[in-house]
Structure formats: C-alpha cells, structure tokens
C-alpha cells in the first residue's frame, strides 16, 4: 500500500469513498459532497492537503489537513485542523495507516510551518473515541489526543406556544456597507477572548467572507442598542450542494423526537426532520441553517437574534449553532424545542513532545468553532 496526496482528479473517487462511511449516533447519516470533495476545505483555507491510502488501485483510507491562521496562545499563528479521517475495515489498511499518521503530521508541519494540530470528535462516536483517544494498545505509533475544549452543537426546531421574544423592539438590521466597519470592529473585539479565532482585523474578516461560498455581508443579522452601538450579530447560512447530510436510520430516541416534531408542526410549534432512507428509499438531506459569526452581549440579545434567524429561515429549515461550555448566554432557551450533541476539540500531539502550556486547566478561554466545520 502507498500513501499519496490527492489531486482534483481524485475528487469523484473520494466523494464515493467518504460517503460509504455513515456517521454514527442517534441518527445514522451519510455525508455527501457530490460535485467537489474539496469544496468545504476551500471555504476554510487555500492551504489544505488530503492524503489517500491506496492498495491494488483501490482506495483504503483518507485524511485531510486544513491550515488556517488563528489566534492561539495570544498570537496569530498557522494551525492545522485534521478532518475526515476514514479507514476501511481492511486490517492491513489500518496497520499501514498507523505507520503513516505521524509522518503525515510531520510533513504538514514542515510544509506549512504549523506547531499545532486540532481535530473535533463527536462524543457519540464511541468507535472513534476508543480507536484514537482511548486506544487499547500504545505500541502503535499514533499521536496523543489531548482534550482542549468541549462544546455542544445545538439544533433548534421550534418554539413552545408560551415563548416570547425577550426584546421584541430590538433593532436588528442586515449587514451593509454602512455598518460594515462597525461590524468588523465588534467581531474582532469579541474574538480577542477566543482561542482559534479567525478574525482579528478587517483583512482577516474580508478574506474569510470572500472565501465563504454563498455567504454575503447582507446575510448578517446585526443587533443595535438605543445608541446605535452593535450588541450582537449572527450570519445564517445553508451548505446545500457543498455537503449534505442524508439520514439513513433514526435510533428509537431520535425517532420519537421526530414524531414529536411532526405532531408539533400540526400545532404550528415546530419544523420536522427529514424522513430516513430506510423509510423512503430516497436519499433526502437534512435542512440545516448554520448560525455563524455568533456573538452577543447577553442572553436576551442572543435569543432575539435567534427569533429573527428562525423566522427568516424557510419552513423546512432548522437552526444549528455551537455553544461552548463556558458561554452560558448561548445555552438553549427553555421555551424553545431543541436538541444537542456533545463534541470535543482535541489537540493531536506527537508522543515525543511535551504538551503546550495552553492546555493547562487554568486556561478557560472559549474557542471559535463554526458549526459547519465541526461536522
């Protein structure tokens, strides 16, 4: 078997290979990147590598690394994010990848000048956690996984009939050239309190927005106080066509929740989930509306932005956002109907190097992790 760097010509084969690995949890889902496998990486950065492990001209494994400039350890520096590790059940492929993992990390570090590499793992992916975070054998040459932060991915599906907007007269406007400079300043100031933040000035904001396919300045919802100061913002966005999540099977708990949402829709409370492939024999995707650039000065402002984003979304869309454990103002409002999935952000570190100081438990800073890039 040999390890190769993938090229655009490999996109179709990678799409099919990636799609053959459904994500496990309460909902079993296939992930489809029909058209361009590398499109989600292009949104994040123009610096990314995808390795593919081949044996007898057959794809047996793959992993991607996306390099971004972020705020970490009180300075801007390039950091790699490991994504989409998929290895076939072929025992030889598993052993081969074990031998290639650390050299691949070292090559990324050498090519892009990165000192640190992070990845996100769903706490519901027990198999992945056992294989990488809690391996039964330490003899294989694998990196150490250090937990950096936990967060919840929140999905918002509706409101209870007694829910009320805490700030019904809040001034919420769409982004425009008139408020762009103030918006950039607000986001940059808020980002100073976050590790892995990707906006710290006008240039970094513009670069991120220009790269983000389908997201425009006019999509931002910006909250103002009575003195016309910005006190919150959010940028709703759908990834349709870039990366679709196709539900194959619902667990009993998820099935019961889907049935409740169907009942709630008849009463005007909720929006329903997509029927599974096992029921329809048709691959239909979930209708996510991701909440990006989410900042607010307090919980009432956040909930008012949530009201606006939910009302503006289409009738078949539900909202998805990330809530860091320390960011209490972004907790799920009790009068909303929602679900949550726990995730962990891990530092992948070579076993022969000392863990960095920012892993110290006294570092309680929040992190930036947009929901689309966590999946």
Tab-separated table of C-alpha atoms in Angstrom:
chain	number	residue	atom	x	y	z
A	1	UNK	CA	0.000	0.000	0.000
A	2	UNK	CA	1.142	3.541	-0.696
A	3	UNK	CA	0.185	6.960	0.645
A	4	UNK	CA	-0.464	9.669	-1.948
A	5	UNK	CA	-1.527	13.316	-1.908
A	6	UNK	CA	-4.915	13.635	-3.587
A	7	UNK	CA	-5.458	15.927	-6.581
A	8	UNK	CA	-8.671	17.443	-8.022
A	9	UNK	CA	-8.851	14.458	-10.398
A	10	UNK	CA	-9.379	12.202	-7.364
A	11	UNK	CA	-12.469	14.127	-6.202
A	12	UNK	CA	-15.118	11.719	-7.553
A	13	UNK	CA	-13.457	8.651	-6.003
A	14	UNK	CA	-13.021	10.450	-2.673
A	15	UNK	CA	-16.706	11.506	-2.673
A	16	UNK	CA	-17.838	7.895	-3.066
A	17	UNK	CA	-15.359	6.561	-0.515
A	18	UNK	CA	-16.298	9.245	2.031
A	19	UNK	CA	-19.999	8.634	1.500
A	20	UNK	CA	-19.563	4.944	2.315
A	21	UNK	CA	-18.788	5.814	5.962
A	22	UNK	CA	-22.015	6.890	7.691
A	23	UNK	CA	-21.668	8.901	10.892
A	24	UNK	CA	-22.959	7.023	13.933
A	25	UNK	CA	-25.013	8.323	16.826
A	26	UNK	CA	-28.686	8.958	17.496
A	27	UNK	CA	-29.072	9.432	13.749
A	28	UNK	CA	-27.072	7.408	11.233
A	29	UNK	CA	-26.213	9.777	8.383
A	30	UNK	CA	-24.342	9.642	5.115
A	31	UNK	CA	-22.317	12.714	4.178
A	32	UNK	CA	-22.484	13.615	0.500
A	33	UNK	CA	-20.138	16.086	-1.211
A	34	UNK	CA	-21.419	15.472	-4.685
A	35	UNK	CA	-19.553	17.638	-7.163
A	36	UNK	CA	-16.368	18.676	-5.363
A	37	UNK	CA	-14.908	16.803	-2.416
A	38	UNK	CA	-12.553	19.683	-1.573
A	39	UNK	CA	-15.198	22.467	-1.545
A	40	UNK	CA	-15.640	22.573	2.288
A	41	UNK	CA	-11.862	22.911	2.694
A	42	UNK	CA	-11.707	25.764	0.153
A	43	UNK	CA	-14.106	27.741	2.358
A	44	UNK	CA	-11.721	27.412	5.287
A	45	UNK	CA	-8.386	27.952	3.560
A	46	UNK	CA	-6.435	27.683	0.326
A	47	UNK	CA	-3.869	25.608	2.220
A	48	UNK	CA	-5.057	22.040	2.613
A	49	UNK	CA	-3.820	18.530	1.891
A	50	UNK	CA	-5.739	15.290	1.520
A	51	UNK	CA	-3.830	12.034	1.854
A	52	UNK	CA	-5.192	8.848	0.350
A	53	UNK	CA	-4.045	5.328	1.136
A	54	UNK	CA	-4.230	3.004	-1.853
A	55	UNK	CA	-3.736	-0.708	-2.256
A	56	UNK	CA	-4.104	-2.560	-5.578
A	57	UNK	CA	-5.521	0.661	-7.111
A	58	UNK	CA	-8.283	0.652	-4.510
A	59	UNK	CA	-8.875	3.464	-2.029
A	60	UNK	CA	-8.441	2.131	1.521
A	61	UNK	CA	-8.153	5.290	3.596
A	62	UNK	CA	-8.010	9.068	3.604
A	63	UNK	CA	-7.418	12.042	5.880
A	64	UNK	CA	-7.347	15.795	5.285
A	65	UNK	CA	-5.468	18.642	6.919
A	66	UNK	CA	-6.620	22.260	6.611
A	67	UNK	CA	-4.202	25.016	7.643
A	68	UNK	CA	-5.573	28.345	8.900
A	69	UNK	CA	-4.146	31.401	10.620
A	70	UNK	CA	-5.797	31.666	14.044
A	71	UNK	CA	-5.423	33.427	17.365
A	72	UNK	CA	-3.820	30.973	19.779
A	73	UNK	CA	-1.584	31.443	22.779
A	74	UNK	CA	-2.016	35.246	22.478
A	75	UNK	CA	-0.701	35.491	18.919
A	76	UNK	CA	-1.697	34.809	15.324
A	77	UNK	CA	-0.142	31.609	14.030
A	78	UNK	CA	-0.837	28.863	11.452
A	79	UNK	CA	-2.645	25.848	12.878
A	80	UNK	CA	-3.644	22.613	11.115
A	81	UNK	CA	-7.062	21.027	11.543
A	82	UNK	CA	-7.332	17.293	10.928
A	83	UNK	CA	-10.575	16.363	9.179
A	84	UNK	CA	-12.404	13.437	7.681
A	85	UNK	CA	-10.197	10.524	8.703
A	86	UNK	CA	-11.695	7.415	7.133
A	87	UNK	CA	-10.051	3.974	7.047
A	88	UNK	CA	-11.568	0.819	5.597
A	89	UNK	CA	-12.082	-2.258	7.778
A	90	UNK	CA	-9.177	-3.947	5.969
A	91	UNK	CA	-6.746	-4.883	8.772
A	92	UNK	CA	-3.729	-4.262	6.576
A	93	UNK	CA	-5.015	-0.754	5.773
A	94	UNK	CA	-5.446	0.010	9.489
A	95	UNK	CA	-1.894	-1.099	10.258
A	96	UNK	CA	-0.483	0.777	7.263
A	97	UNK	CA	-2.234	3.994	8.281
A	98	UNK	CA	-0.830	3.665	11.799
A	99	UNK	CA	2.648	3.787	10.293
A	100	UNK	CA	1.838	6.785	8.078
A	101	UNK	CA	-0.055	9.019	10.535
A	102	UNK	CA	2.867	10.638	12.361
A	103	UNK	CA	4.985	11.127	9.176
A	104	UNK	CA	1.969	12.790	7.514
A	105	UNK	CA	1.587	15.144	10.507
A	106	UNK	CA	5.284	15.965	10.334
A	107	UNK	CA	5.052	16.686	6.606
A	108	UNK	CA	2.140	19.106	7.185
A	109	UNK	CA	4.126	20.808	9.960
A	110	UNK	CA	7.166	21.157	7.720
A	111	UNK	CA	5.261	22.387	4.636
A	112	UNK	CA	3.098	24.977	6.392
A	113	UNK	CA	5.102	25.872	9.485
A	114	UNK	CA	2.443	24.695	11.938
A	115	UNK	CA	3.254	23.773	15.524
A	116	UNK	CA	-0.181	22.509	16.493
A	117	UNK	CA	-2.899	20.339	15.001
A	118	UNK	CA	-6.503	20.069	16.207
A	119	UNK	CA	-9.492	17.900	15.373
A	120	UNK	CA	-13.094	17.603	16.520
A	121	UNK	CA	-14.750	14.373	17.582
A	122	UNK	CA	-18.380	13.717	18.390
A	123	UNK	CA	-18.755	12.248	21.862
A	124	UNK	CA	-21.353	9.930	20.337
A	125	UNK	CA	-18.777	8.333	18.018
A	126	UNK	CA	-17.734	5.680	20.527
A	127	UNK	CA	-15.750	3.707	17.956
A	128	UNK	CA	-13.599	6.719	17.037
A	129	UNK	CA	-13.048	7.638	20.687
A	130	UNK	CA	-11.947	4.097	21.524
A	131	UNK	CA	-9.665	3.873	18.498
A	132	UNK	CA	-7.861	7.203	18.898
A	133	UNK	CA	-8.487	8.823	22.277
A	134	UNK	CA	-8.568	5.609	24.344
A	135	UNK	CA	-6.528	3.062	22.336
A	136	UNK	CA	-6.132	-0.356	23.938
A	137	UNK	CA	-2.543	-0.607	22.751
A	138	UNK	CA	0.108	2.118	22.936
A	139	UNK	CA	2.510	0.144	20.728
A	140	UNK	CA	1.217	1.696	17.505
A	141	UNK	CA	2.956	4.952	16.503
A	142	UNK	CA	-0.021	7.302	16.893
A	143	UNK	CA	-0.275	10.904	18.148
A	144	UNK	CA	-1.616	11.641	21.608
A	145	UNK	CA	-5.093	13.162	21.771
A	146	UNK	CA	-5.402	15.902	24.417
A	147	UNK	CA	-8.868	17.265	25.136
A	148	UNK	CA	-8.750	21.048	24.616
A	149	UNK	CA	-12.394	22.104	24.837
A	150	UNK	CA	-15.895	20.650	24.933
A	151	UNK	CA	-18.883	22.188	23.233
A	152	UNK	CA	-22.482	21.354	22.413
A	153	UNK	CA	-23.891	21.539	18.916
A	154	UNK	CA	-27.429	22.836	19.379
A	155	UNK	CA	-30.225	22.208	16.881
A	156	UNK	CA	-33.291	24.466	17.178
A	157	UNK	CA	-36.557	23.040	15.825
A	158	UNK	CA	-39.341	25.241	17.144
A	159	UNK	CA	-40.881	27.251	19.974
A	160	UNK	CA	-43.353	26.368	22.679
A	161	UNK	CA	-46.642	28.298	22.456
A	162	UNK	CA	-45.859	30.404	25.538
A	163	UNK	CA	-42.441	31.501	24.248
A	164	UNK	CA	-41.969	35.254	23.916
A	165	UNK	CA	-39.245	37.367	22.404
A	166	UNK	CA	-37.374	38.938	25.366
A	167	UNK	CA	-36.535	42.072	23.344
A	168	UNK	CA	-39.322	42.455	20.757
A	169	UNK	CA	-38.277	46.036	19.901
A	170	UNK	CA	-34.579	45.250	19.442
A	171	UNK	CA	-33.202	46.957	16.340
A	172	UNK	CA	-31.946	44.158	14.071
A	173	UNK	CA	-30.686	45.072	10.609
A	174	UNK	CA	-28.946	43.252	7.797
A	175	UNK	CA	-25.279	43.858	7.096
A	176	UNK	CA	-24.411	46.625	4.633
A	177	UNK	CA	-21.534	48.882	3.649
A	178	UNK	CA	-22.897	51.452	6.101
A	179	UNK	CA	-22.339	49.216	9.128
A	180	UNK	CA	-19.521	47.002	7.846
A	181	UNK	CA	-16.674	48.783	9.670
A	182	UNK	CA	-18.553	48.746	12.972
A	183	UNK	CA	-19.388	45.053	12.468
A	184	UNK	CA	-15.734	44.148	11.811
A	185	UNK	CA	-14.626	46.062	14.913
A	186	UNK	CA	-17.262	44.317	17.051
A	187	UNK	CA	-16.341	40.822	15.798
A	188	UNK	CA	-12.598	41.496	16.163
A	189	UNK	CA	-13.034	42.718	19.747
A	190	UNK	CA	-15.175	39.706	20.688
A	191	UNK	CA	-12.694	37.338	19.016
A	192	UNK	CA	-9.861	38.535	21.251
A	193	UNK	CA	-11.397	36.431	24.046
A	194	UNK	CA	-11.435	33.257	21.909
A	195	UNK	CA	-8.697	30.789	21.048
A	196	UNK	CA	-8.675	29.529	17.434
A	197	UNK	CA	-10.413	32.768	16.358
A	198	UNK	CA	-10.052	33.599	12.659
A	199	UNK	CA	-10.958	37.320	12.669
A	200	UNK	CA	-8.777	39.983	14.289
A	201	UNK	CA	-8.870	42.843	11.753
A	202	UNK	CA	-10.565	43.998	8.562
A	203	UNK	CA	-8.261	41.980	6.281
A	204	UNK	CA	-8.916	38.678	8.081
A	205	UNK	CA	-12.681	39.341	8.064
A	206	UNK	CA	-12.778	40.178	4.348
A	207	UNK	CA	-10.635	37.153	3.480
A	208	UNK	CA	-12.935	34.843	5.447
A	209	UNK	CA	-16.100	36.300	3.919
A	210	UNK	CA	-14.769	36.245	0.329
A	211	UNK	CA	-13.784	32.608	0.727
A	212	UNK	CA	-17.143	31.573	2.191
A	213	UNK	CA	-19.228	30.426	-0.773
A	214	UNK	CA	-22.853	31.533	-0.521
A	215	UNK	CA	-22.377	33.872	2.467
A	216	UNK	CA	-22.653	37.620	1.861
A	217	UNK	CA	-22.425	40.694	4.063
A	218	UNK	CA	-26.162	41.218	3.537
A	219	UNK	CA	-26.855	37.853	5.223
A	220	UNK	CA	-25.597	39.120	8.600
A	221	UNK	CA	-28.188	39.998	11.234
A	222	UNK	CA	-26.844	42.808	13.431
A	223	UNK	CA	-28.412	43.926	16.714
A	224	UNK	CA	-28.112	47.569	17.800
A	225	UNK	CA	-28.841	49.268	21.108
A	226	UNK	CA	-30.620	52.648	21.512
A	227	UNK	CA	-27.312	54.467	20.943
A	228	UNK	CA	-26.714	52.617	17.643
A	229	UNK	CA	-23.894	50.516	19.102
A	230	UNK	CA	-23.640	46.917	17.909
A	231	UNK	CA	-24.525	44.481	20.710
A	232	UNK	CA	-24.815	41.195	18.769
A	233	UNK	CA	-24.576	39.569	15.356
A	234	UNK	CA	-25.081	36.305	13.528
A	235	UNK	CA	-24.718	35.096	9.921
A	236	UNK	CA	-27.207	32.328	8.970
A	237	UNK	CA	-26.027	30.143	6.073
A	238	UNK	CA	-27.003	26.890	4.331
A	239	UNK	CA	-24.480	24.449	2.851
A	240	UNK	CA	-26.781	22.902	0.260
A	241	UNK	CA	-24.763	21.296	-2.533
A	242	UNK	CA	-21.434	21.607	-0.695
A	243	UNK	CA	-22.063	18.980	1.956
A	244	UNK	CA	-25.398	17.259	2.520
A	245	UNK	CA	-26.311	15.090	5.497
A	246	UNK	CA	-28.615	12.248	4.499
A	247	UNK	CA	-30.406	10.460	7.374
A	248	UNK	CA	-30.271	6.700	6.844
A	249	UNK	CA	-31.754	5.498	10.132
A	250	UNK	CA	-33.078	7.049	13.353
A	251	UNK	CA	-32.490	5.421	16.731
A	252	UNK	CA	-35.556	4.913	18.922
A	253	UNK	CA	-34.855	8.135	20.835
A	254	UNK	CA	-34.351	10.142	17.627
A	255	UNK	CA	-37.414	8.523	16.040
A	256	UNK	CA	-39.574	9.575	18.995
A	257	UNK	CA	-38.237	13.126	18.734
A	258	UNK	CA	-39.025	13.197	15.003
A	259	UNK	CA	-42.577	12.031	15.699
A	260	UNK	CA	-42.977	14.737	18.331
A	261	UNK	CA	-41.808	17.344	15.815
A	262	UNK	CA	-44.406	16.063	13.319
A	263	UNK	CA	-47.121	16.480	15.958
A	264	UNK	CA	-45.798	19.933	16.912
A	265	UNK	CA	-45.852	21.057	13.275
A	266	UNK	CA	-49.616	20.429	13.113
A	267	UNK	CA	-49.972	22.869	16.028
A	268	UNK	CA	-47.594	25.395	14.466
A	269	UNK	CA	-44.831	24.874	17.043
A	270	UNK	CA	-42.080	23.025	15.192
A	271	UNK	CA	-40.371	22.079	11.939
A	272	UNK	CA	-39.954	18.449	11.031
A	273	UNK	CA	-36.881	16.316	10.390
A	274	UNK	CA	-36.198	14.649	7.049
A	275	UNK	CA	-37.558	11.126	6.669
A	276	UNK	CA	-34.847	8.425	6.724
A	277	UNK	CA	-33.669	6.482	3.704
A	278	UNK	CA	-34.813	3.280	5.410
A	279	UNK	CA	-38.369	4.618	5.150
A	280	UNK	CA	-38.466	6.332	1.767
A	281	UNK	CA	-35.639	4.578	-0.129
A	282	UNK	CA	-34.795	8.093	-1.332
A	283	UNK	CA	-31.685	9.987	-0.242
A	284	UNK	CA	-33.032	13.310	1.061
A	285	UNK	CA	-30.781	15.633	3.061
A	286	UNK	CA	-31.289	17.398	6.368
A	287	UNK	CA	-32.110	21.102	6.052
A	288	UNK	CA	-29.561	22.798	8.297
A	289	UNK	CA	-29.284	26.567	8.688
A	290	UNK	CA	-25.920	27.174	10.348
A	291	UNK	CA	-25.515	30.189	12.640
A	292	UNK	CA	-22.008	31.575	12.078
A	293	UNK	CA	-20.218	34.642	13.473
A	294	UNK	CA	-22.445	34.292	16.541
A	295	UNK	CA	-21.744	36.947	19.187
A	296	UNK	CA	-23.978	38.710	21.707
A	297	UNK	CA	-23.530	40.869	24.792
A	298	UNK	CA	-26.124	38.960	26.818
A	299	UNK	CA	-28.621	36.105	26.635
A	300	UNK	CA	-31.648	38.263	25.778
A	301	UNK	CA	-29.871	39.733	22.757
A	302	UNK	CA	-28.875	36.239	21.654
A	303	UNK	CA	-32.457	34.982	21.920
A	304	UNK	CA	-33.769	37.964	19.965
A	305	UNK	CA	-31.290	37.157	17.180
A	306	UNK	CA	-32.462	33.533	17.376
A	307	UNK	CA	-36.074	34.660	16.891
A	308	UNK	CA	-35.131	36.692	13.835
A	309	UNK	CA	-32.980	33.937	12.273
A	310	UNK	CA	-35.679	31.301	12.880
A	311	UNK	CA	-38.446	33.452	11.399
A	312	UNK	CA	-36.318	34.300	8.353
A	313	UNK	CA	-35.419	30.646	7.648
A	314	UNK	CA	-37.511	28.566	5.287
A	315	UNK	CA	-40.331	26.438	6.696
A	316	UNK	CA	-38.330	23.217	6.304
A	317	UNK	CA	-35.091	24.540	7.856
A	318	UNK	CA	-33.922	24.306	11.446
A	319	UNK	CA	-31.075	26.217	13.071
A	320	UNK	CA	-27.721	24.790	14.176
A	321	UNK	CA	-25.108	26.569	16.289
A	322	UNK	CA	-22.256	25.731	18.676
A	323	UNK	CA	-22.285	26.570	22.380
A	324	UNK	CA	-19.044	26.367	24.326
A	325	UNK	CA	-19.428	25.000	27.839
A	326	UNK	CA	-18.311	28.332	29.369
A	327	UNK	CA	-20.604	30.509	27.219
A	328	UNK	CA	-23.748	30.433	29.315
A	329	UNK	CA	-25.541	33.142	27.351
A	330	UNK	CA	-25.783	30.766	24.361
A	331	UNK	CA	-27.470	27.965	26.274
A	332	UNK	CA	-30.662	26.617	24.769
A	333	UNK	CA	-33.594	28.890	25.758
A	334	UNK	CA	-36.042	26.828	27.794
A	335	UNK	CA	-39.066	27.918	25.773
A	336	UNK	CA	-37.535	26.570	22.533
A	337	UNK	CA	-37.696	23.000	21.275
A	338	UNK	CA	-34.162	21.868	20.636
A	339	UNK	CA	-31.618	19.075	20.795
A	340	UNK	CA	-27.909	18.939	21.497
A	341	UNK	CA	-24.903	16.815	20.576
A	342	UNK	CA	-21.689	16.937	22.645
A	343	UNK	CA	-18.356	17.371	20.850
A	344	UNK	CA	-14.735	17.603	21.909
A	345	UNK	CA	-11.881	19.581	20.357
A	346	UNK	CA	-8.630	17.621	20.675
A	347	UNK	CA	-5.009	18.579	20.198
A	348	UNK	CA	-3.129	15.949	18.170
A	349	UNK	CA	0.399	15.962	19.530
A	350	UNK	CA	3.449	13.800	18.715
A	351	UNK	CA	4.199	11.415	21.605
A	352	UNK	CA	7.808	12.632	21.906
A	353	UNK	CA	6.868	16.301	22.529
A	354	UNK	CA	5.721	17.977	25.733
A	355	UNK	CA	2.122	19.236	25.722
A	356	UNK	CA	1.858	23.034	25.288
A	357	UNK	CA	1.096	25.445	28.126
A	358	UNK	CA	-2.300	26.468	26.726
A	359	UNK	CA	-3.641	23.018	27.648
A	360	UNK	CA	-3.327	23.951	31.315
A	361	UNK	CA	-6.751	23.708	33.025
A	362	UNK	CA	-6.371	27.319	34.200
A	363	UNK	CA	-6.877	28.407	30.580
A	364	UNK	CA	-10.666	28.738	30.415
A	365	UNK	CA	-10.925	30.861	27.267
A	366	UNK	CA	-13.687	29.976	24.825
A	367	UNK	CA	-12.795	28.859	21.324
A	368	UNK	CA	-14.167	29.661	17.895
A	369	UNK	CA	-15.594	26.636	16.119
A	370	UNK	CA	-18.148	27.313	13.389
A	371	UNK	CA	-20.756	24.511	13.295
A	372	UNK	CA	-20.239	23.606	9.629
A	373	UNK	CA	-16.523	22.998	10.188
A	374	UNK	CA	-17.130	20.807	13.244
A	375	UNK	CA	-19.052	18.164	11.284
